[in-house]
XYZ file of C-alpha atoms in Angstrom:
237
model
C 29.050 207.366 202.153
C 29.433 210.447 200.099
C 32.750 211.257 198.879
C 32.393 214.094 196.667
C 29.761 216.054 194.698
C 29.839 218.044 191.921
C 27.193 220.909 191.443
C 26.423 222.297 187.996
C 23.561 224.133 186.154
C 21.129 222.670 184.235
C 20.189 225.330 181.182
C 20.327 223.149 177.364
C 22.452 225.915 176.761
C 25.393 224.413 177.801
C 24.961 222.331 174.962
C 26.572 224.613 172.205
C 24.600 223.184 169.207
C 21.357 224.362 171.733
C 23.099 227.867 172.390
C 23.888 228.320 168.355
C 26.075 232.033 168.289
C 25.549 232.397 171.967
C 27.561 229.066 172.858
C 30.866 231.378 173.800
C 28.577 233.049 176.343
C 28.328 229.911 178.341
C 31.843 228.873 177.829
C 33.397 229.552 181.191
C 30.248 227.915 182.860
C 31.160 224.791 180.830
C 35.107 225.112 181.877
C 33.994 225.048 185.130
C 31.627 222.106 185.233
C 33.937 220.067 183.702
C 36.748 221.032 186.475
C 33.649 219.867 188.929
C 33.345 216.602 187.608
C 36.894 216.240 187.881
C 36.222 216.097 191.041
C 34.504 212.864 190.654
C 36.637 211.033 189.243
C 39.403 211.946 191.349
C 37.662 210.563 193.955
C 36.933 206.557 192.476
C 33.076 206.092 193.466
C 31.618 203.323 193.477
C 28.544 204.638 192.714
C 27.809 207.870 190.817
C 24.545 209.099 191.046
C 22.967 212.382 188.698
C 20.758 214.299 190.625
C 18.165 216.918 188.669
C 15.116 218.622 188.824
C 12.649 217.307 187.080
C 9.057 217.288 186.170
C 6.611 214.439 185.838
C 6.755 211.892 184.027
C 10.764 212.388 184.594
C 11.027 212.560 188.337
C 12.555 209.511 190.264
C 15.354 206.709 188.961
C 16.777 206.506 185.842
C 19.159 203.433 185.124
C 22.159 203.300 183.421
C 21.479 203.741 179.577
C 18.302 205.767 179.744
C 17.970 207.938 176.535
C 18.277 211.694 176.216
C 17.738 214.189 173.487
C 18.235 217.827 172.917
C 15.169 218.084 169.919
C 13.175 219.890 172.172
C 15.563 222.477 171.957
C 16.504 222.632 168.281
C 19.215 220.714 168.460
C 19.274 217.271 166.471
C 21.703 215.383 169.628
C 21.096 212.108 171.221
C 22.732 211.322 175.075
C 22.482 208.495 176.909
C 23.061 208.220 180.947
C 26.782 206.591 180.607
C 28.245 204.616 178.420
C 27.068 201.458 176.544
C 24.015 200.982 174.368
C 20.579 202.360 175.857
C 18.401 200.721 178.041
C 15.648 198.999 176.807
C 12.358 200.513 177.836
C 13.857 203.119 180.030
C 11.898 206.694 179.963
C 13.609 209.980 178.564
C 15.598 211.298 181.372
C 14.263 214.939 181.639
C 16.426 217.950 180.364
C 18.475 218.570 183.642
C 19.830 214.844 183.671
C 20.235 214.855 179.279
C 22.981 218.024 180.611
C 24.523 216.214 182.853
C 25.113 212.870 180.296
C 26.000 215.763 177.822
C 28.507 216.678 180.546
C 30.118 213.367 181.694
C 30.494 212.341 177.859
C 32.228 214.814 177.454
C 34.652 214.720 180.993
C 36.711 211.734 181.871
C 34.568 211.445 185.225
C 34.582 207.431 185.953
C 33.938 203.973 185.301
C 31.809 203.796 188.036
C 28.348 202.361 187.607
C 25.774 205.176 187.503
C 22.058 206.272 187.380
C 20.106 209.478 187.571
C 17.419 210.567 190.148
C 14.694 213.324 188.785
C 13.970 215.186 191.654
C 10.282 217.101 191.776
C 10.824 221.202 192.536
C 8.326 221.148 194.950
C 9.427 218.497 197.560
C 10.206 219.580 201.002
C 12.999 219.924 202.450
C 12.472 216.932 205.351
C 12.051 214.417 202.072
C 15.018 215.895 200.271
C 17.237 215.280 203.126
C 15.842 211.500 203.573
C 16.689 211.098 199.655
C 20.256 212.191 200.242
C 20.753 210.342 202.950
C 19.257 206.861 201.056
C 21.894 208.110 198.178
C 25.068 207.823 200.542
C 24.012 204.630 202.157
C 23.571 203.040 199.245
C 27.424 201.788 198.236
C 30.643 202.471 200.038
C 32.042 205.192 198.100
C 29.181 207.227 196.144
C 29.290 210.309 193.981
C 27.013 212.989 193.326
C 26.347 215.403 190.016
C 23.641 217.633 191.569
C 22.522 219.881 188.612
C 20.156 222.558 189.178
C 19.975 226.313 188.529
C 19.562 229.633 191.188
C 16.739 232.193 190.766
C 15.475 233.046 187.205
C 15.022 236.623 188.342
C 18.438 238.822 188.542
C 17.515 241.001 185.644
C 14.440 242.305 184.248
C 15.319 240.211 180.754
C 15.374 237.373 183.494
C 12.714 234.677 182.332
C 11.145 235.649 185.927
C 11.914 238.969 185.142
C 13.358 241.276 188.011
C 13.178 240.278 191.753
C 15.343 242.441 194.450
C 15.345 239.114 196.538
C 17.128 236.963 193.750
C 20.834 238.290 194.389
C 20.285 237.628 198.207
C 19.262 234.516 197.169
C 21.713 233.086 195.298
C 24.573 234.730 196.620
C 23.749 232.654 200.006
C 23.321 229.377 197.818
C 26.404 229.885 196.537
C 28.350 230.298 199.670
C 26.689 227.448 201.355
C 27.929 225.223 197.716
C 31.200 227.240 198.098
C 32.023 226.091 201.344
C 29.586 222.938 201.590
C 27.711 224.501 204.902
C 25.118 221.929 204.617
C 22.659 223.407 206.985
C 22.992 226.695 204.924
C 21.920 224.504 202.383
C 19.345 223.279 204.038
C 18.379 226.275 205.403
C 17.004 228.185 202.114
C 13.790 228.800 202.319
C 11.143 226.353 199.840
C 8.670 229.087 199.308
C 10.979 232.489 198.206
C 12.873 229.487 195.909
C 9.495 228.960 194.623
C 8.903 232.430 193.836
C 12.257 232.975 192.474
C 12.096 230.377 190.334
C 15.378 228.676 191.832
C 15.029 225.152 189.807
C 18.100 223.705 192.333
C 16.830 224.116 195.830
C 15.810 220.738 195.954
C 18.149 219.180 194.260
C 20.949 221.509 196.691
C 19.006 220.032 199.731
C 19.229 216.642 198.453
C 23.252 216.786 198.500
C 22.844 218.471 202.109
C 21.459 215.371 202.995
C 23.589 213.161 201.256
C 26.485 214.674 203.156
C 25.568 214.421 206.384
C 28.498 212.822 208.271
C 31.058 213.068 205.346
C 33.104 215.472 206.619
C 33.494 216.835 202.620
C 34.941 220.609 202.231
C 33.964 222.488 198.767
C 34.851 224.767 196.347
C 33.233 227.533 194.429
C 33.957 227.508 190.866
C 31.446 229.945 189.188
C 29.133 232.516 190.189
C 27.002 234.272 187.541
C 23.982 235.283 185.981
C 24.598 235.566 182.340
C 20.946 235.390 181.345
C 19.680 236.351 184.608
C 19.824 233.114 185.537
C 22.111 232.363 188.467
C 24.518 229.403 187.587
C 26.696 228.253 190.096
C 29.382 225.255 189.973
C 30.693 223.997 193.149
C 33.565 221.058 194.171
C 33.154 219.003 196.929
C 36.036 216.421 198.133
């Protein structure tokens, strides 16, 4: 069963060596992810699962260990997916799962075992809700880091420049996080995130499913768009 969920964005910058003189920018993002994860390890898991979009050849599991690296972004960093040594043979866990090892290396989130799940942006809504439910059968006590961003278009500097619909957009995606309204959640539409670039809609729908059942409550944490991007951090517990 799910017993608590942290949501964070997914941009490299978060990484401050990634964001050079513009790491300050992102530092009450990064304040508030880390309060997320707190979250997490408040609440013991058994199992602690990373949940990001991804593209292919990064989408599905990741085990424990899997390597990640920031290069791609100019920034000479190594992460693995928890602690220990990495695993043998494992594939690079795609950029949205390197931030969130980046993240829990940097939080005291747990000792529970963990792995990461790259989920593909296009998958419906019916299979993201089947995924989340697999998640929370699968131990007694599980925990989820869903990363993924809101629309790309809030400003015309936005990297899918402006949209009128993006505000609409994420401000509903961030009340259903705020207040862990799971059918809000599941209720966003697939296309319009499509358009709006909105990298966490499946990844969002995937908790929804996950918490069917667990009676969690949430908490927003942050709500904004410094790059036109929205970012939103959310609690649940």
């Amino acid at each position: 069963m799910l017993v608590a969920a942290a949501v964070c964005p997914c941009p490299p910058l978060l990484v401050p060596e990634v964001a050079g003189a513009a790491a300050p920018e992102m530092d009450g993002a990064r304040a508030a992810c880390y309060d997320a994860i707190g979250v997490l390890a408040a609440a013991r898991p058994d199992r602690l699962v990373v949940v990001g979009p991804a593209e292919q050849p990064g989408r599905g599991p990741h085990p424990q260990g899997a390597p990640g690296s920031f290069r791609g972004f100019g920034a000479d960093i190594e992460v693995t997916l928890g602690k220990g040594d990495p695993a043998p043979g494992a594939r690079d866990l795609p950029p949205s799962l390197a931030v969130g090892a980046w993240l829990l290396d940097r939080t005291d989130w747990s000792s529970a075992p963990l792995e990461g799940l790259g989920v593909g942006e296009p998958l419906t809504r019916d299979r993201c809700t089947a995924a989340g439910r697999e998640l929370a059968a699968s131990a007694r006590r599980v925990a989820l880091l869903v990363m993924g961003d809101g629309s790309a278009c809030r400003t015309l500097k936005a990297p899918g420049y402006f949209d009128e619909r993006a505000a609409a957009f994420d401000a509903e995606a961030a009340r259903a996080l705020g207040e862990a309204d799971l059918d809000g959640l599941l209720a966003l539409d697939e296309e319009l995130a499509y358009e709006l670039k909105a990298a966490g809609r499946a990844c969002w729908q995937v908790l929804a499913g996950a918490g069917e059942g667990a009676g969690l409550s949430g908490r927003l944490l942050y709500d904004e768009a410094p790059y036109g991007v929205g970012y939103l951090v959310a609690g649940w517990s």
